[in-house]
Tab-separated table of C-alpha atoms and ligand atoms in Angstrom:
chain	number	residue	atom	x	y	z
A	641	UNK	CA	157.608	111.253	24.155
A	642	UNK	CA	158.413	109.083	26.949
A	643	UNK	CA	155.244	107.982	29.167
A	644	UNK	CA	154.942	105.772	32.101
A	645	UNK	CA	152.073	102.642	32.149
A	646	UNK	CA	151.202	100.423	34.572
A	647	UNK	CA	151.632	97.245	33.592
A	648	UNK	CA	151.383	94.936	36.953
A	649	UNK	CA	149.768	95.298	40.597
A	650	UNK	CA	150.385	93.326	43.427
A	651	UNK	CA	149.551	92.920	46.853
A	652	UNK	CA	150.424	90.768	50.558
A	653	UNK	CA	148.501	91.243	53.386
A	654	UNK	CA	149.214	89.336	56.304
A	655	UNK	CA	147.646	86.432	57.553
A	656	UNK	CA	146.445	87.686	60.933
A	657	UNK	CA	142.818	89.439	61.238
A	658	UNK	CA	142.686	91.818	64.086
A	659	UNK	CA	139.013	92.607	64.953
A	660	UNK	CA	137.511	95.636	66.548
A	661	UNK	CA	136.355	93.077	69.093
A	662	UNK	CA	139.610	91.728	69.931
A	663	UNK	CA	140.847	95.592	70.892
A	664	UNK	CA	137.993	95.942	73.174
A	665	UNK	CA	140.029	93.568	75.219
A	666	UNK	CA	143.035	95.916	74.604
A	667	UNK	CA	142.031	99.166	75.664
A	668	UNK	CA	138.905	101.193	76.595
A	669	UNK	CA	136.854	101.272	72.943
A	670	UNK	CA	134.196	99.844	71.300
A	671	UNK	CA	133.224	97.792	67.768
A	672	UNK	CA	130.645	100.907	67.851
A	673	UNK	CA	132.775	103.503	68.245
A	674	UNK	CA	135.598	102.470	66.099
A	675	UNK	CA	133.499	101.430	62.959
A	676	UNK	CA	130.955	104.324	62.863
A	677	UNK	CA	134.034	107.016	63.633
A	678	UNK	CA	136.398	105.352	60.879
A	679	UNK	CA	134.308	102.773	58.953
A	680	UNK	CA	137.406	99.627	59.837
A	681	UNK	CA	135.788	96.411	60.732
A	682	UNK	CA	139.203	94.695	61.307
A	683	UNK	CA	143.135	94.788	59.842
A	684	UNK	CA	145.796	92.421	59.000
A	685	UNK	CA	148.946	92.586	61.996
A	686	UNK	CA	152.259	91.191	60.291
A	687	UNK	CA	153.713	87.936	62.192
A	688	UNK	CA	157.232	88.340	64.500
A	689	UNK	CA	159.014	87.050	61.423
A	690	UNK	CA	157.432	89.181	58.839
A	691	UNK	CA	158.867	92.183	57.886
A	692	UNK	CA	158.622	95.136	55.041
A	693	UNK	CA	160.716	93.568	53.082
A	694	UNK	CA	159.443	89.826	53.196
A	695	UNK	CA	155.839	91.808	52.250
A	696	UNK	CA	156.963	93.795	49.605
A	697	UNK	CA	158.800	90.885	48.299
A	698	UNK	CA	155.757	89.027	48.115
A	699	UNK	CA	153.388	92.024	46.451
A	700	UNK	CA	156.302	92.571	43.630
A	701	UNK	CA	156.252	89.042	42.927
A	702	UNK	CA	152.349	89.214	42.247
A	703	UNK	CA	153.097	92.200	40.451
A	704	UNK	CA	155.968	90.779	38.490
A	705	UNK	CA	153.683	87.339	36.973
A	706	UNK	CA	150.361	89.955	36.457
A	707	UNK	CA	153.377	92.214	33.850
A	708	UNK	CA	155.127	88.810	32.589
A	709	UNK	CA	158.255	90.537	33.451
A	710	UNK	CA	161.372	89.665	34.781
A	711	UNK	CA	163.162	90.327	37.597
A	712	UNK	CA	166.545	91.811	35.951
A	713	UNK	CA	164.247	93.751	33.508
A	714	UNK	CA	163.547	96.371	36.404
A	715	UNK	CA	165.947	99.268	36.797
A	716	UNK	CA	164.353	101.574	39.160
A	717	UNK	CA	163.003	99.816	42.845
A	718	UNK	CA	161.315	103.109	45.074
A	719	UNK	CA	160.117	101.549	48.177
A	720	UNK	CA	157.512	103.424	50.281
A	721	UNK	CA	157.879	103.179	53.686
A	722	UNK	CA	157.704	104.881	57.062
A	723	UNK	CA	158.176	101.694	58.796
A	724	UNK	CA	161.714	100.802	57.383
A	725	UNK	CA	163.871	97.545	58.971
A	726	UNK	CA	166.678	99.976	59.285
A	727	UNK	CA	167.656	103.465	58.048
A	728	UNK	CA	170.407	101.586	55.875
A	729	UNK	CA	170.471	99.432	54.223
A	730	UNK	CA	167.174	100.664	52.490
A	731	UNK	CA	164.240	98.740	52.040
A	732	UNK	CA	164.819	98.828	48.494
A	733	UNK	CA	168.077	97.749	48.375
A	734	UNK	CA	167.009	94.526	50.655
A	735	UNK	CA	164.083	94.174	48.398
A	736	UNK	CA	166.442	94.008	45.176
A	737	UNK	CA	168.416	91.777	46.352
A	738	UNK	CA	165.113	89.402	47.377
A	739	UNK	CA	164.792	89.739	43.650
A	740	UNK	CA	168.286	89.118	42.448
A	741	UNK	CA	168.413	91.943	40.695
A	742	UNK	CA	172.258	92.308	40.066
A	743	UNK	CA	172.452	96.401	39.722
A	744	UNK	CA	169.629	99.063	39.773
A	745	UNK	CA	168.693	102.186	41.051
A	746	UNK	CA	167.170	101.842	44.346
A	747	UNK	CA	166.198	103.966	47.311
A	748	UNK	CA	163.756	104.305	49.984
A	749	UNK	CA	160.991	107.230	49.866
A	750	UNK	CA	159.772	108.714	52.907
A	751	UNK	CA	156.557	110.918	52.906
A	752	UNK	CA	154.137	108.822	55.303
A	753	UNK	CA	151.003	108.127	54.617
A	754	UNK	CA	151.637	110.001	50.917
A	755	UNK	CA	154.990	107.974	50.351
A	756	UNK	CA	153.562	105.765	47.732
A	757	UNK	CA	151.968	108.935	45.502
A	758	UNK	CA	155.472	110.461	46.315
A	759	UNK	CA	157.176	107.823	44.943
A	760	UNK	CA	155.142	106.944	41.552
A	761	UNK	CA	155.153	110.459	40.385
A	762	UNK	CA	159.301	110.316	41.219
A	763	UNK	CA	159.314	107.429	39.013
A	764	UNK	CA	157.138	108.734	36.327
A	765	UNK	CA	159.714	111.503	36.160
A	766	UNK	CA	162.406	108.660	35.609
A	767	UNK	CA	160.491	106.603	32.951
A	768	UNK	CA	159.461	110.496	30.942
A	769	UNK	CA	163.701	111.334	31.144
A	770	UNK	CA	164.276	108.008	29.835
A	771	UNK	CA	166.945	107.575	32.754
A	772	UNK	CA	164.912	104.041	33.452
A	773	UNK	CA	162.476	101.833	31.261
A	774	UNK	CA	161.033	99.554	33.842
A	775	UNK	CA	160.646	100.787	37.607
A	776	UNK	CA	158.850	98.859	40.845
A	777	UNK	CA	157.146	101.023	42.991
A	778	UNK	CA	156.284	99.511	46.455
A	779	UNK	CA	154.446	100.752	49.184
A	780	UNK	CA	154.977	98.378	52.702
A	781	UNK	CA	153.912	98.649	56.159
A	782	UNK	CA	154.234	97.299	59.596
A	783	UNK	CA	152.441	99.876	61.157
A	784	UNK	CA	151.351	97.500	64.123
A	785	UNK	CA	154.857	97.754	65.465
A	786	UNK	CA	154.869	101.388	65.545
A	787	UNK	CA	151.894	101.542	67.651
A	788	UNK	CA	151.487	102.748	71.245
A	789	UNK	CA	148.766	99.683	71.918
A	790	UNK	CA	147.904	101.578	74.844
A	791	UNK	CA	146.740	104.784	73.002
A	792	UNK	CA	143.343	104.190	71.811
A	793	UNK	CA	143.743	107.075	69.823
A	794	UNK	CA	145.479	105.693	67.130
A	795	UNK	CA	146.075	101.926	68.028
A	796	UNK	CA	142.558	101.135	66.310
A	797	UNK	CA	143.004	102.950	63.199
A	798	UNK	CA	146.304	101.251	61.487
A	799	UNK	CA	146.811	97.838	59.975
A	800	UNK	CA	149.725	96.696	58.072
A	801	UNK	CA	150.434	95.133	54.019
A	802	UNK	CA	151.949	95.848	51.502
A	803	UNK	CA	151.311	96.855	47.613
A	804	UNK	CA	153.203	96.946	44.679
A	805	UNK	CA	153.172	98.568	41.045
A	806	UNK	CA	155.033	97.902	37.642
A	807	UNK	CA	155.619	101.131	35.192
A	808	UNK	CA	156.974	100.622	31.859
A	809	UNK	CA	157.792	103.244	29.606
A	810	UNK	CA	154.903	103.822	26.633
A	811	UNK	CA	154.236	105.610	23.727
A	812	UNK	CA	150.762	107.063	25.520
A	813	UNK	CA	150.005	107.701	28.678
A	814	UNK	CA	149.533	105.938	31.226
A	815	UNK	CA	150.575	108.746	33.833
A	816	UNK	CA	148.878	111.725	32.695
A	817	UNK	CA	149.710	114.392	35.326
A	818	UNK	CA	151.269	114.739	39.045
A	819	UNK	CA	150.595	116.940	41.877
A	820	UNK	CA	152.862	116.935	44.944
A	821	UNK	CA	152.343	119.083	48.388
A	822	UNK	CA	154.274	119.427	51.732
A	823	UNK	CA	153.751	121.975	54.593
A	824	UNK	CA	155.754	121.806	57.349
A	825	UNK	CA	154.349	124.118	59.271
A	826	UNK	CA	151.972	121.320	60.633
A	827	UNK	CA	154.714	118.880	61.587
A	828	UNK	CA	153.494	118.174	65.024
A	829	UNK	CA	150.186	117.197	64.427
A	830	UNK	CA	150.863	113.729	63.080
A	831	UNK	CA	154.087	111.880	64.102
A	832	UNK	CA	156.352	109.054	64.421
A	833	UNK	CA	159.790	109.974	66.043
A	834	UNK	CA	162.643	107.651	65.449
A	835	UNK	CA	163.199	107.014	68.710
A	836	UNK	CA	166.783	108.144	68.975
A	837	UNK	CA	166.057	111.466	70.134
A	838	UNK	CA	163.333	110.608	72.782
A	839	UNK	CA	161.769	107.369	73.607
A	840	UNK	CA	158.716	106.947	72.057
A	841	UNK	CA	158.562	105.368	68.091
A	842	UNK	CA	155.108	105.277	68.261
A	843	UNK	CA	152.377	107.518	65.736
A	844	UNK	CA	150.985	110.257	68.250
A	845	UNK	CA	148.498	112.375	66.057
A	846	UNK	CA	145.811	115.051	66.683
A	847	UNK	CA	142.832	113.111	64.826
A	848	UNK	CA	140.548	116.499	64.409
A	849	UNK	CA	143.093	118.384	62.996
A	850	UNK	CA	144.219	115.992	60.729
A	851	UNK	CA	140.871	114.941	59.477
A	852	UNK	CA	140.196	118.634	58.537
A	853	UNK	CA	143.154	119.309	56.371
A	854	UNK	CA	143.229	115.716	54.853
A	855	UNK	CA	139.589	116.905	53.701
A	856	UNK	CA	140.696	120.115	52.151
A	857	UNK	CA	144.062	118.886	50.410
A	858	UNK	CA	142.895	115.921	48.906
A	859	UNK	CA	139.621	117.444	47.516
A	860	UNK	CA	142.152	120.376	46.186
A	861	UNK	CA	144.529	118.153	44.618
A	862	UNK	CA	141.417	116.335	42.667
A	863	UNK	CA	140.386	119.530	41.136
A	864	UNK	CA	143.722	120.777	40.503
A	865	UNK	CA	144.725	117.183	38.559
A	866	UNK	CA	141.498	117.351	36.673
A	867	UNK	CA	141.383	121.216	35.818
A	868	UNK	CA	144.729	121.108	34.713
A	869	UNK	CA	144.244	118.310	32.008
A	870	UNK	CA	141.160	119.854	30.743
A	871	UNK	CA	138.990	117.413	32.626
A	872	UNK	CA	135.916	116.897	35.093
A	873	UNK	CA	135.913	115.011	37.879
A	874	UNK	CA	132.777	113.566	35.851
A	875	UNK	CA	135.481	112.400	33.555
A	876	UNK	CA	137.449	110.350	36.530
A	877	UNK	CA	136.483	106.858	36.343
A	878	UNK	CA	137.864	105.729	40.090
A	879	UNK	CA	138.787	107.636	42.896
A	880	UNK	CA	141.452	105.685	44.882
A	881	UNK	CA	141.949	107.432	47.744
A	882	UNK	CA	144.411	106.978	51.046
A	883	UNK	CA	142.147	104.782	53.007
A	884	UNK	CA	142.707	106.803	56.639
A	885	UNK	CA	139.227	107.266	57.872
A	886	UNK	CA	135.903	106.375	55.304
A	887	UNK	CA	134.832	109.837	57.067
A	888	UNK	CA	137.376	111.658	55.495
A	889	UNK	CA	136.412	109.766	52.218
A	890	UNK	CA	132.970	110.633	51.755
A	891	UNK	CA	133.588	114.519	52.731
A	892	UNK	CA	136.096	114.724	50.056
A	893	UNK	CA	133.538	112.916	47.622
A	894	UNK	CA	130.588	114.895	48.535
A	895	UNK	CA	132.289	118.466	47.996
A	896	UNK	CA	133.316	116.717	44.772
A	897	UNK	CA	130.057	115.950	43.952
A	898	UNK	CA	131.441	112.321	43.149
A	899	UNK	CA	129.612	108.904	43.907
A	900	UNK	CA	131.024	106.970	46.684
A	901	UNK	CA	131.032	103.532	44.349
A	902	UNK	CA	133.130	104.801	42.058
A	903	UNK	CA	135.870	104.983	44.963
A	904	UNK	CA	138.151	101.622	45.539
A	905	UNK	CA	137.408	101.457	49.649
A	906	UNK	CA	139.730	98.941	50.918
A	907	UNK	CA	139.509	100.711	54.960
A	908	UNK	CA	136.844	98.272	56.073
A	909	UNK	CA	138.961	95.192	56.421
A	910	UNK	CA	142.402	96.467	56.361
A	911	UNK	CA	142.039	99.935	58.472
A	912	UNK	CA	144.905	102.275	57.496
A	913	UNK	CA	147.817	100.914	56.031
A	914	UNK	CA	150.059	104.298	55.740
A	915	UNK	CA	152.088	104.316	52.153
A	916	UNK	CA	150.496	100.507	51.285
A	917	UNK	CA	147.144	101.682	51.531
A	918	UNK	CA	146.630	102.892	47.427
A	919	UNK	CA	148.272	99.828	45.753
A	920	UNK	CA	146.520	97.676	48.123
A	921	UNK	CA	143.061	99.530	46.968
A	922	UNK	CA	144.630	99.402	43.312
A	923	UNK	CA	145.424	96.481	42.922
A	924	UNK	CA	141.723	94.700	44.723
A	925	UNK	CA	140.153	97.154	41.843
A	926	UNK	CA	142.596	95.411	38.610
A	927	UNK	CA	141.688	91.949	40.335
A	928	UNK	CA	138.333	92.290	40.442
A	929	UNK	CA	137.855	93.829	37.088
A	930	UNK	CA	136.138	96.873	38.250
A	931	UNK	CA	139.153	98.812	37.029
A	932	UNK	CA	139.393	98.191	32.554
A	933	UNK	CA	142.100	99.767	30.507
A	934	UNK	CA	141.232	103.067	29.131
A	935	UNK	CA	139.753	104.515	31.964
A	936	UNK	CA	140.608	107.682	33.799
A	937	UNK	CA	141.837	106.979	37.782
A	938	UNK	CA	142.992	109.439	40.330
A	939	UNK	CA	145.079	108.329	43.164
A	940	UNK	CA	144.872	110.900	46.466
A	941	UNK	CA	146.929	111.098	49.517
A	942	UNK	CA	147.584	112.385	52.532
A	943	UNK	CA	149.761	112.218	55.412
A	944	UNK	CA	152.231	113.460	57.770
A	945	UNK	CA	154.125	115.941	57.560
A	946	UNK	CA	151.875	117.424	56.282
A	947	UNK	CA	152.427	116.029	52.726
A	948	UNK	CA	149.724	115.006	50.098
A	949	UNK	CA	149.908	114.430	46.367
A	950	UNK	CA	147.774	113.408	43.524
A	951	UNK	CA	148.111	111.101	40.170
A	952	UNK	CA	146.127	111.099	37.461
A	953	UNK	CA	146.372	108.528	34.894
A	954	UNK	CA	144.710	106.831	32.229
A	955	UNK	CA	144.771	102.384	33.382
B	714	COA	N1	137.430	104.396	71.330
B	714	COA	C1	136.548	105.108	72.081
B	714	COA	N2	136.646	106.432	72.272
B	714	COA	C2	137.685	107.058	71.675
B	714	COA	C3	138.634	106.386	70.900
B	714	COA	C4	138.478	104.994	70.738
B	714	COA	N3	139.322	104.252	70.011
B	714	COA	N4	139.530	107.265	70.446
B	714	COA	C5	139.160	108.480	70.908
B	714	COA	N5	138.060	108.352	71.660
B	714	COA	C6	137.318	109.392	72.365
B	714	COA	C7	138.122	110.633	72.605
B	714	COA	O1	138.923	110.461	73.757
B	714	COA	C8	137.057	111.678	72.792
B	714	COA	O2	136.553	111.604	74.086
B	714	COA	P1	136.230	112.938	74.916
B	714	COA	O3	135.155	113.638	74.097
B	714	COA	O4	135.756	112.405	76.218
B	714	COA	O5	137.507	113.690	74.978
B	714	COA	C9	135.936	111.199	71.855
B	714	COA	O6	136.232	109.817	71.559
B	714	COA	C10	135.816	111.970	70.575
B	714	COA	O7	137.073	112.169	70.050
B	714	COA	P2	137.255	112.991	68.695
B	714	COA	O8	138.700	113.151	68.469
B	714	COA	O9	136.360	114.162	68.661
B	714	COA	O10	136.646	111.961	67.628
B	714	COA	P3	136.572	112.168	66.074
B	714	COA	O11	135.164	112.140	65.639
B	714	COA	O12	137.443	113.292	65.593
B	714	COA	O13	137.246	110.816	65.579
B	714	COA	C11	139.350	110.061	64.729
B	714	COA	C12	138.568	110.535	65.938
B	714	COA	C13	140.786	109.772	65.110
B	714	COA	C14	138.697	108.784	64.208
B	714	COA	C15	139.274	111.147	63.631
B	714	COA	O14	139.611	112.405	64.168
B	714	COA	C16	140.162	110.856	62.468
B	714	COA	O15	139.982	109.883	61.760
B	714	COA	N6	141.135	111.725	62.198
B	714	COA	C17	142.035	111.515	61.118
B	714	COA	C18	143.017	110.477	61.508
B	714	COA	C19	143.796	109.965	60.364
B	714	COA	O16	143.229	109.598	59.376
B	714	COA	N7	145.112	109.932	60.486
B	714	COA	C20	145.994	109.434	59.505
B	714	COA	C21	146.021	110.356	58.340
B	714	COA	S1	147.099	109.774	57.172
């Protein structure tokens, strides 16, 4: 039996630190309002010439050195993104040939704020089929340059990075289990229009409504994964969940019944970073050793579309 392992994290944030402070000089908000609402301090805004690619370049490096692998050894490359450079050539492709990787497969997956769950459970499903041995999964953002900065609504909640992730295929897991979700039926609560259809490329979202059903699918998904494999959420070891609001994060751990310090909380200093925001909080927990091999994590998203997914693995 064919199972996927991490074997590598990685992460780039950029340079620039955008305060609460510094929006208060932007639009009509407050350091108050902003961190007890959504618990971010500050985020990272990506320079003029930075771009998804030049981050996720940068995180798959990091991820590359932590696995001791080589470029050329990687024949899978799923980039996460809803903030793409252009709708072709994909990210992926651009990012493969950052790597000079002469030929593997390599696509773009688009599920928002979920992409990154998305696209490690599609290549899980690669790695158990045996159709690749060593896949990159990336999640990058600019999500400063899809904000309206005029729309207090959302301007203060997203930041932008970039995280990456190594599977290799194993004899034991690693991945243990997958849960995926989509309703459409909600697709105009949370947007971000191309802009070739109307004007406006920028996230418009109805907070309230979003906030409740990230609450109820996410704490959902957790029991599912856990019921399913004969578990407990006892049993989890870390929670690393889509870092969107720390609200949203301790409602889901309280009806779980789950302390909030055994949750990777990356939101304070980096605010939402869409599909980046779990290997960003995955890869601070390998760093600083908080995350050892052998232990149970759960990875939970949400985002628009609605989509949401879960992945439960053993690190
Ligand atoms: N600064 C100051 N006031 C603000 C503000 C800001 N940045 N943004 C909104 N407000 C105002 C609203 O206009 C509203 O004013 P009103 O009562 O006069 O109309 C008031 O604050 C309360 O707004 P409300 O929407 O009830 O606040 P909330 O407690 O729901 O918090 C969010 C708003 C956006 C923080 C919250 O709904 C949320 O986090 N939702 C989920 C968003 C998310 O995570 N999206 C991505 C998912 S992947």
């Amino acid at each position: 039996m064919n199972y996927a392992k991490i074997i590598g994290t990685g992460s780039y944030l950029p340079r620039k630190v955008l305060s609460n402070k510094d929006l208060e000089q932007l639009v009509e908000t407050s350091d108050e309002w902003i961190s007890s609402r959504t618990g971010i301090h500050s985020r990272r805004i990506a320079s003029t010439h930075e771009t998804v690619t030049s981050m996720a370049e940068i995180a798959a490096q990091h991820a590359l050195k932590m696995a001791q692998l080589e470029p050329n050894q990687i024949d899978l490359i799923i980039v996460a993104t809803c903030t793409p450079e252009n709708f072709f050539p994909s990210t992926a492709c651009l990012l493969q040939h950052r790597l000079k990787i002469p030929d593997c497969i390599a696509f773009d997956m688009s599920a928002a704020c979920s992409g990154f769950v998305y696209a490690l459970a599609t290549a899980e499903q690669y790695i158990r089929s045996g159709a690749a041995k060593q896949a990159l999964v990336v999640g990058s953002e600019i999500m400063s340059r899809v904000m309206d900065w005029k729309d207090r609504n959302t301007c203060v909640l997203f930041g932008d990075g970039a995280g990456a992730v190594l599977l290799t295929q194993a004899n034991e897991p690693g991945i243990i289990d997958s849960q995926l979700g989509a309703s459409g039926t909600e697709k105009d609560l949370l947007t971000l229009p191309t802009g070739l259809y109307d004007d406006a490329a920028y996230v418009r979202m109805n907070g309230r409504e979003v906030f409740k059903m990230a609450v109820e699918a996410m704490t959902n998904s957790v029991r599912h994964l856990v019921e399913e494999n004969g578990l407990t959420v006892q049993d989890i070891d870390w929670i690393i969940p889509h870092q969107a609001n720390i609200r949203i994060i301790k409602a889901i751990l309280t009806r779980l019944n789950f302390p909030m310090d055994r949750a990777i909380m990356t939101i304070h200093e980096q605010g939402n970073t869409s599909g980046a925001s779990i290997p960003l909080a995955l890869d601070q927990g390998i760093r600083d050793h908080r995350i050892q091999p052998g232990q149970h994590l759960l990875l939970e998203a949400f985002g628009g579309g609605f989509t949401w997914g879960g992945i439960l693995l053993k690190y």
